[in-house]
Short mmCIF file of C-alpha atoms in Angstrom, two decimals:
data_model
loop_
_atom_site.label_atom_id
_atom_site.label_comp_id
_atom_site.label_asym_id
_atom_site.label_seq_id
_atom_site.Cartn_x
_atom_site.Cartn_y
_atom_site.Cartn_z
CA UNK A 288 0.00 0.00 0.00
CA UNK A 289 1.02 3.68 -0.50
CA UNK A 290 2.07 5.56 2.73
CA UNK A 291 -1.85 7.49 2.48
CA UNK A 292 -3.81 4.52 2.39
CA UNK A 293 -1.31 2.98 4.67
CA UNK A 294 -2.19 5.97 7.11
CA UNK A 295 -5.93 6.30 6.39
CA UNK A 296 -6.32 2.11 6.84
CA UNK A 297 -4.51 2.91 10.35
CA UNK A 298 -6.44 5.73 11.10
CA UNK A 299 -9.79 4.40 10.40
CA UNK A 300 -8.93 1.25 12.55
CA UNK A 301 -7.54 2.95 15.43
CA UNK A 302 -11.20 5.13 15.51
CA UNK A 303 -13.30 1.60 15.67
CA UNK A 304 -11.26 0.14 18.45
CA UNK A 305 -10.98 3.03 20.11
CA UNK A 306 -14.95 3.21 20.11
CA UNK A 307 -15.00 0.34 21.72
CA UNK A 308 -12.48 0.43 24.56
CA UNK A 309 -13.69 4.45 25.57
CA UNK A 310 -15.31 3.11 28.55
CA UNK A 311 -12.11 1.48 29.69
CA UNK A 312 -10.44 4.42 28.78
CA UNK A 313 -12.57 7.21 31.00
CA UNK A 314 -12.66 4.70 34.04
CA UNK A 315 -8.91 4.17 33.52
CA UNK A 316 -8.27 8.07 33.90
CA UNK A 317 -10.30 8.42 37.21
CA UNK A 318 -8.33 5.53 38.55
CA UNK A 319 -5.25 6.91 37.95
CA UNK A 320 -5.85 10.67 38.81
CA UNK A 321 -7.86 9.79 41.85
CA UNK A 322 -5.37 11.07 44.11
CA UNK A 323 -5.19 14.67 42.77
CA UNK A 324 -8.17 17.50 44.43
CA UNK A 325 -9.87 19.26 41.79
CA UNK A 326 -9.85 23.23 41.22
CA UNK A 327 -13.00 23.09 39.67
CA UNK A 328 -16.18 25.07 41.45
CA UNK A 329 -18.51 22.76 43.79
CA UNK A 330 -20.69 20.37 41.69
CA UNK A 331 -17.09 19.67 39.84
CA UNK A 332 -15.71 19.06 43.23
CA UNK A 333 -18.22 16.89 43.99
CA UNK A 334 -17.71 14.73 41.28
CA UNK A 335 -14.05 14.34 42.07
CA UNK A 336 -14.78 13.11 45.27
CA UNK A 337 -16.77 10.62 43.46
CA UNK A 338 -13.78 9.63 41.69
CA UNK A 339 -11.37 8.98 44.66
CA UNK A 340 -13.86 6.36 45.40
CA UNK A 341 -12.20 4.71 42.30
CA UNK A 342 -9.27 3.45 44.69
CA UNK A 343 -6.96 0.57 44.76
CA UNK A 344 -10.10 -1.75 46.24
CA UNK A 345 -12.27 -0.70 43.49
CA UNK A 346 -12.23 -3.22 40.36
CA UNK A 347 -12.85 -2.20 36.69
CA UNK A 348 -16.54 -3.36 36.81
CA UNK A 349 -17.37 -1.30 39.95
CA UNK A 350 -15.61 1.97 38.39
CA UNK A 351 -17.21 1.99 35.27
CA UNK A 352 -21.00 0.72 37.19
CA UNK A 353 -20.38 3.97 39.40
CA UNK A 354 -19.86 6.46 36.18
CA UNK A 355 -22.71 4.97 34.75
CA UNK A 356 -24.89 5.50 37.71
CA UNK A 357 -23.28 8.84 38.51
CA UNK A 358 -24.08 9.95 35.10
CA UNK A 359 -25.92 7.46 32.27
CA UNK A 360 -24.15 6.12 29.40
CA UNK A 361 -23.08 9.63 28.27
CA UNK A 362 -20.43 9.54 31.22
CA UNK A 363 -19.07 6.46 29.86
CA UNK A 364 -18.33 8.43 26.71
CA UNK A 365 -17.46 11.67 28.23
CA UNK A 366 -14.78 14.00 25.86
CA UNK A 367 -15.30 11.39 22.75
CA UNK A 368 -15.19 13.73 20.30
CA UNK A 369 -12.32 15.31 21.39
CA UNK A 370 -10.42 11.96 22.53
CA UNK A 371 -11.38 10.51 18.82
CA UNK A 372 -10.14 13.98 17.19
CA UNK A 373 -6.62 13.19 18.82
CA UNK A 374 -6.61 9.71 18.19
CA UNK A 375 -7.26 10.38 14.58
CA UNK A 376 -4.91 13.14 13.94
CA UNK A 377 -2.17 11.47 15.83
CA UNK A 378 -2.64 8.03 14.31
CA UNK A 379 -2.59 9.15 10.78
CA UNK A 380 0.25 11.72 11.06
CA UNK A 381 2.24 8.71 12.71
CA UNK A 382 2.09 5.93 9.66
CA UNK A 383 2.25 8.84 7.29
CA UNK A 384 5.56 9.96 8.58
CA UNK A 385 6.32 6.57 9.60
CA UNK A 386 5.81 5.18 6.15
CA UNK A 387 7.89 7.86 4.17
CA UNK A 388 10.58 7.82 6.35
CA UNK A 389 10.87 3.85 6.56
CA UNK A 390 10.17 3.79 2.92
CA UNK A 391 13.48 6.66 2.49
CA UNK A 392 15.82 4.63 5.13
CA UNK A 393 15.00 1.36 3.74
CA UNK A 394 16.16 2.42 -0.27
CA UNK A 395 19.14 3.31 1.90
CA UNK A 396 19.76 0.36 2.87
CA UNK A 397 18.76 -1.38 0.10
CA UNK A 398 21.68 0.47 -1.79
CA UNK A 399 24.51 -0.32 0.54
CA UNK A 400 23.47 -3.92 0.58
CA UNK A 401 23.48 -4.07 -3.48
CA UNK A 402 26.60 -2.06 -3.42
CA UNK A 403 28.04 -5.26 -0.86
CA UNK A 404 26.72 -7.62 -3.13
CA UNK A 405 28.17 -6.76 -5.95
CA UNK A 406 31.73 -6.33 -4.33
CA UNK A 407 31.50 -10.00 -3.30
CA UNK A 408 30.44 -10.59 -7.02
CA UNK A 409 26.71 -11.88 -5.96
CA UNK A 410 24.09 -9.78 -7.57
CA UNK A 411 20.49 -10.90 -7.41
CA UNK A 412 17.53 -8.78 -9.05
CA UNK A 413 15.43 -9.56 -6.02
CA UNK A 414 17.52 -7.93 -2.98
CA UNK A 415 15.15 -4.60 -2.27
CA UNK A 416 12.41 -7.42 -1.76
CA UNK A 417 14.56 -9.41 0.76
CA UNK A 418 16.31 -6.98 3.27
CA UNK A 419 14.23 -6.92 6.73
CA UNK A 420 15.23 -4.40 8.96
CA UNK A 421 16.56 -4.86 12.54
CA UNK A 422 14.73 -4.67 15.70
CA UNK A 423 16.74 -1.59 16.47
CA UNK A 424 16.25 -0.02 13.02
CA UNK A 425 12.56 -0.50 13.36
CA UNK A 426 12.39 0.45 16.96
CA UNK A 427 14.23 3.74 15.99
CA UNK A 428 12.19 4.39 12.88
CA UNK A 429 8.92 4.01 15.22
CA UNK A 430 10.18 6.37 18.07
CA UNK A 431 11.14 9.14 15.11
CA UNK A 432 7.83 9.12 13.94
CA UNK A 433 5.87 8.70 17.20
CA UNK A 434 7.79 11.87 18.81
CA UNK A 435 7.22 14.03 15.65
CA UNK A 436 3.30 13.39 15.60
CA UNK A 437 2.93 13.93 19.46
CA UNK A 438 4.06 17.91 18.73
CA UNK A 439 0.74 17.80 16.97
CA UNK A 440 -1.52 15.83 19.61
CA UNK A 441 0.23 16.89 22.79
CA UNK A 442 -2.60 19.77 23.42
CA UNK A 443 -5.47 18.05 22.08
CA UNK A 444 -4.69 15.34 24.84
CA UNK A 445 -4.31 17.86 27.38
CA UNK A 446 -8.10 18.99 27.29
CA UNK A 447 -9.36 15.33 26.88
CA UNK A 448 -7.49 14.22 30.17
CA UNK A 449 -9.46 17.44 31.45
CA UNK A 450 -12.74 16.54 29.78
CA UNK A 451 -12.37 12.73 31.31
CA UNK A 452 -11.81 13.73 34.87
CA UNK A 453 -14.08 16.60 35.14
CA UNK A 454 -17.12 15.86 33.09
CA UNK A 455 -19.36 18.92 34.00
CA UNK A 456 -18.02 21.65 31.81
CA UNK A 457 -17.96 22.76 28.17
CA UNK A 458 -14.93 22.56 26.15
CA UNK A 459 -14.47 25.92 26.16
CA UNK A 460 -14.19 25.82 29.81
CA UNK A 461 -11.52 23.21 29.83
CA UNK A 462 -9.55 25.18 27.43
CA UNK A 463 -9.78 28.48 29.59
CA UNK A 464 -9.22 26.61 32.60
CA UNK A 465 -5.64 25.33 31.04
CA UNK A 466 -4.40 28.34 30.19
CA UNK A 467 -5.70 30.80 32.69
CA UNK A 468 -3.27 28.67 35.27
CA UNK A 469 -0.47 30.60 33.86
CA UNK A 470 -1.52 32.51 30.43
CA UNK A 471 0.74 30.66 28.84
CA UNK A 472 -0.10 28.11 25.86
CA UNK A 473 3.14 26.21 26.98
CA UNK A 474 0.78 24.74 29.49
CA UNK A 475 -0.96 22.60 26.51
CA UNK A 476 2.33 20.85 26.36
CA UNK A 477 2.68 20.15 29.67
CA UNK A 478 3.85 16.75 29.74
CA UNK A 479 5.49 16.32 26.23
CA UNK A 480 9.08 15.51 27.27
CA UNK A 481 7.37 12.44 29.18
CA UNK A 482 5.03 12.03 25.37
CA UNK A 483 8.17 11.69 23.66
CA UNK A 484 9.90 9.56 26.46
CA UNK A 485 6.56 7.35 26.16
CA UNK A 486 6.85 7.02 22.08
CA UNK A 487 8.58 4.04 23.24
CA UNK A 488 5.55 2.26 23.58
CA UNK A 489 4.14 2.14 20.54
CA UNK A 490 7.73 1.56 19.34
CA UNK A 491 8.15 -1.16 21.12
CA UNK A 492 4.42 -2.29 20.10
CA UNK A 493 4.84 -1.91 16.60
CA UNK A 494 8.29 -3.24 16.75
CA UNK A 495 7.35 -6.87 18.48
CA UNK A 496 3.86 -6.81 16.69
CA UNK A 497 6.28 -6.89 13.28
CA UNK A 498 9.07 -9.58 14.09
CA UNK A 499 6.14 -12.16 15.59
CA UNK A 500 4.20 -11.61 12.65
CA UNK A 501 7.34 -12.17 10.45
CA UNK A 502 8.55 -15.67 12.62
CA UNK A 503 4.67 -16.70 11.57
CA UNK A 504 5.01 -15.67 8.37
CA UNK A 505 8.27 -17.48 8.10
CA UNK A 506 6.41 -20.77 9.61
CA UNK A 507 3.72 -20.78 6.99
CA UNK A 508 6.17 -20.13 3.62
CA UNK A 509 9.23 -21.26 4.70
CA UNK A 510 9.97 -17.88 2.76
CA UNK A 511 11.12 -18.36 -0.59
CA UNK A 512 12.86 -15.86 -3.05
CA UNK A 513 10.35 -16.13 -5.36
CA UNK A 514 7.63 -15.29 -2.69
CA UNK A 515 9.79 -12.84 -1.19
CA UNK A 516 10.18 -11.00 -4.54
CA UNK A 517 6.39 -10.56 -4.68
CA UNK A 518 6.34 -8.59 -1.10
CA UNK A 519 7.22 -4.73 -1.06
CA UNK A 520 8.78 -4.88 2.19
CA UNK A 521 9.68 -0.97 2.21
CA UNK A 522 6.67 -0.03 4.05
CA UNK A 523 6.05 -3.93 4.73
CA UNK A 524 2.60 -4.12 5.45
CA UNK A 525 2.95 -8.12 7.23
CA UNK A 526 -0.80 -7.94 8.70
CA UNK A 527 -2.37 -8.41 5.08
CA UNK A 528 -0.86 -11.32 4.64
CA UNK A 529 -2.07 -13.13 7.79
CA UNK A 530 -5.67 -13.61 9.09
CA UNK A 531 -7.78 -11.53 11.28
CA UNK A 532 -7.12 -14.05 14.19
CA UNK A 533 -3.51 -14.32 14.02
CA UNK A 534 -3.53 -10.61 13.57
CA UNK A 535 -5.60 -9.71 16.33
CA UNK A 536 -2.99 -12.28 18.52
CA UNK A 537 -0.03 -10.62 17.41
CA UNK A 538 -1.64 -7.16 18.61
CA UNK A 539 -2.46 -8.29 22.08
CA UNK A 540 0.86 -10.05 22.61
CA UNK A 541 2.97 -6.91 21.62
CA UNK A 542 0.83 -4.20 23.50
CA UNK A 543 1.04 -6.44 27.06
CA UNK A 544 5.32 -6.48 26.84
CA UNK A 545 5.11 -2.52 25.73
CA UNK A 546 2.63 -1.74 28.47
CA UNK A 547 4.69 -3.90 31.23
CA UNK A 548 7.42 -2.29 30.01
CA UNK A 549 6.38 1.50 30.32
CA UNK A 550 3.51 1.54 32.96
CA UNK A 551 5.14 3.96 35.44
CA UNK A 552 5.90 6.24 32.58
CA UNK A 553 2.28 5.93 31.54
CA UNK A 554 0.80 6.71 35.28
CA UNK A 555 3.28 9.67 35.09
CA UNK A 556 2.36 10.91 31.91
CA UNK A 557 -1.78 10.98 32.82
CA UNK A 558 -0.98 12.88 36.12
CA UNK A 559 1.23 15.00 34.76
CA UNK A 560 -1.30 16.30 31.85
CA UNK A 561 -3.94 16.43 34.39
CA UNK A 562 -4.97 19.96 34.83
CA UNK A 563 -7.59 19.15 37.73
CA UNK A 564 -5.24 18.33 40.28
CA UNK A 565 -5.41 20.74 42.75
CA UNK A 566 -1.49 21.07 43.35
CA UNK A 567 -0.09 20.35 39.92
CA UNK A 568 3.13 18.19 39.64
CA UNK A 569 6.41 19.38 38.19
CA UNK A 570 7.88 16.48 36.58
CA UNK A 571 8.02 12.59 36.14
CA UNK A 572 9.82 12.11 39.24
CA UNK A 573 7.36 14.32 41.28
CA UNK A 574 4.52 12.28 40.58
CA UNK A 575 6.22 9.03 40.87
CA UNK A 576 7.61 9.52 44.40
CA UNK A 577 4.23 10.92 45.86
CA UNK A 578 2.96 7.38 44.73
CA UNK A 579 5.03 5.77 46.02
CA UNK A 580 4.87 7.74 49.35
CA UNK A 581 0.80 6.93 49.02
CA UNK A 582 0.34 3.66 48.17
CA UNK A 583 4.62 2.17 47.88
CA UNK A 584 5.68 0.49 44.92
CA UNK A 585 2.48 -0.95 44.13
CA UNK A 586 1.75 2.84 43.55
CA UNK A 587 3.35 2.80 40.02
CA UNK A 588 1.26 -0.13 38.75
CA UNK A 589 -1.86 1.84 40.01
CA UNK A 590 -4.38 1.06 37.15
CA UNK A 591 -2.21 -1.70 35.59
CA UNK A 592 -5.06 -3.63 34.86
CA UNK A 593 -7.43 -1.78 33.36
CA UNK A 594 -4.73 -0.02 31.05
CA UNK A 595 -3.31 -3.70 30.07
CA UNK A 596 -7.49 -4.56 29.21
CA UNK A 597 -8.36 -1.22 27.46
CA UNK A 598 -4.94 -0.81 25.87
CA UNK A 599 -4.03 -5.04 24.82
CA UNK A 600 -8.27 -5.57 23.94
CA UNK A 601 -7.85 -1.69 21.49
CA UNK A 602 -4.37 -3.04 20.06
CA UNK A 603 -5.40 -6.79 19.01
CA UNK A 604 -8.90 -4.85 17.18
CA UNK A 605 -7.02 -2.44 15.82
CA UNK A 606 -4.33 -4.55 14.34
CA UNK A 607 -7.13 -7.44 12.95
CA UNK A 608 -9.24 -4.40 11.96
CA UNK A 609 -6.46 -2.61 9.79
CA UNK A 610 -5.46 -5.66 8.38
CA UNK A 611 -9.09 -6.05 6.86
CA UNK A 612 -9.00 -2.65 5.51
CA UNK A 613 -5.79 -2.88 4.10
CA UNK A 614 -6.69 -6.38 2.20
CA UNK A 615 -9.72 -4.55 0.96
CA UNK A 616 -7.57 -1.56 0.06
CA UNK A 617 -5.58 -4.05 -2.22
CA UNK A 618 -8.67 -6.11 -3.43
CA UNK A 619 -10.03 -2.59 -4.72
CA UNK A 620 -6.81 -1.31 -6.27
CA UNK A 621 -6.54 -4.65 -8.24
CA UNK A 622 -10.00 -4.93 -9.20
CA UNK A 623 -9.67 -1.23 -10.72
CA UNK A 624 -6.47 -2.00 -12.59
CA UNK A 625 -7.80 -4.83 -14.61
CA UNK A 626 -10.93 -2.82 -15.30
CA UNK A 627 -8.60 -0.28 -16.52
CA UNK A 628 -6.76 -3.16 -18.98
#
């Protein structure tokens, strides 16, 4: 696929498993900011007291039963618009820039392993088909990309971590609110050194989900040349070429190491970029050593679960998801090219 449809197949996946995970994803915000005191006027005070409820004895169920009860099924969806705006925008601008700068690197490489080749006297006609990056190539290539797109989503995500945690105003409100702390628009990227310290996750998401789906791939062909040729592996789009189940799999299995990986960094980053709290916190370390004072170590892994549901159940649908599109992307392409012969 071409780096757009590549980035609109993402995009358009990302939104439908998003949709369904929300839920997860508003209860999983009160959990972890349910320390902080909001600033907010009385019946947004109120509700924050509601929240602390959501503490380290409350399960996933009971959270998302007491928003519901608290405030119908719109509370379960509370800042979706917004939240879906980001996700969009940020998903997109990532396997666009992702896509043109693997596709740039990889000719690269392509050339200084034809250039080897025909040193040694080997040439083969196939080579740009067979060279597979390395785990740290890839890794790298994903962080790049991830850190340039957060510059773009960094205040979007702002006002939907204020939206999530205190429901009861307008967006307008929330905006205000944000910068009236300090008059300062820096304070919509409060929090981005810790974004682009966190574009390790989906680095290291994108990274594993790639090399398991290659071992499979491997395990089914036995990968031949002459199979090999037929792949374009310079933006190397592996989930079309495996089924929705396997897909899915491969999704869940690489979000849950990420995840494990990065949680603390996660908790910090959600505090951090909450602008309810009613004494904000300065940096990563501030936020991790009041938890810990609070609850110990167990403090860091506060909302573990819930993020590992919401964020392994969103990454296996999105990955089966996009893999659809992007077979139907290809089916369409090829059925318009023979009508076109």
């Amino acid at each position: 696929m071409s780096s757009f449809e590549s980035a609109f197949t993402a995009a358009l996946s990302g939104t439908v498993s998003n949709t369904i995970v929300y839920p997860l994803d508003v209860a999983k915000a009160q959990i972890q900011t349910s320390g902080s005191a909001s600033t907010f006027p009385p019946a947004a005070k109120q509700l924050q007291q509601d929240q602390k409820k959501a503490n380290d004895d409350e399960s996933i169920l009971q959270c998302l039963i007491r928003i519901y009860k608290k405030e119908g099924f719109k509370g379960l969806y509370e800042g979706y618009g917004l939240s879906m705006g980001s996700g969009i925008i940020q998903t997109f601008s990532y396997w666009l820039i992702y896509t043109l700068i693997r596709k740039k690197y990889y000719k690269i490489v392509c050339q200084r392993h034809l250039k080897n080749e025909i040193k040694t006297g080997k040439t083969k006609s196939t080579l740009k088909y067979q060279v597979l990056l390395s785990a740290w190539e890839e890794l790298l290539l994903n962080i790049t990309s991830a850190s340039l797109s957060n510059f773009v989503t960094t205040p979007i995500t702002i006002v939907s971590t204020s939206q999530k945690t205190a429901p009861s105003k307008s967006l307008k409100d929330h905006v205000l609110k944000i910068y009236n702390k300090n008059k300062s628009v820096l304070d919509f990227y409060k929090g981005l050194k810790i974004s682009l310290l966190l574009t390790c996750n989906p680095a290291i998401t994108y990274t594993v989900f790639k090399k398991i789906q290659h071992l499979i791939i491997k395990s089914y062909s036995h990968a031949s040349v002459a199979d090999s040729a037929k792949h374009d592996y310079s933006i190397d789009d592996t989930s079309v070429r495996l089924s929705p189940r396997i897909n899915f799999m491969c999704g869940m299995i690489s979000k849950i190491v990420a995840t494990l990986v990065t949680f603390p960094l996660i908790l910090a980053k959600v505090n951090l970029q909450n602008p309810n709290a009613e004494t904000p916190y300065n940096n990563i370390f501030d936020v991790l050593i009041n938890f810990y004072k609070k609850f110990g170590i167990k403090g860091w892994y506060r909302g573990l679960m819930i993020q590992l549901l919401k964020n392994v159940l969103n990454q296996g649908v999105n990955s089966m998801v996009k893999g659809e599109l992007g077979k139907l992307v290809l089916g369409l392409r090829k059925t318009l090219n023979h009508a076109k012969c």
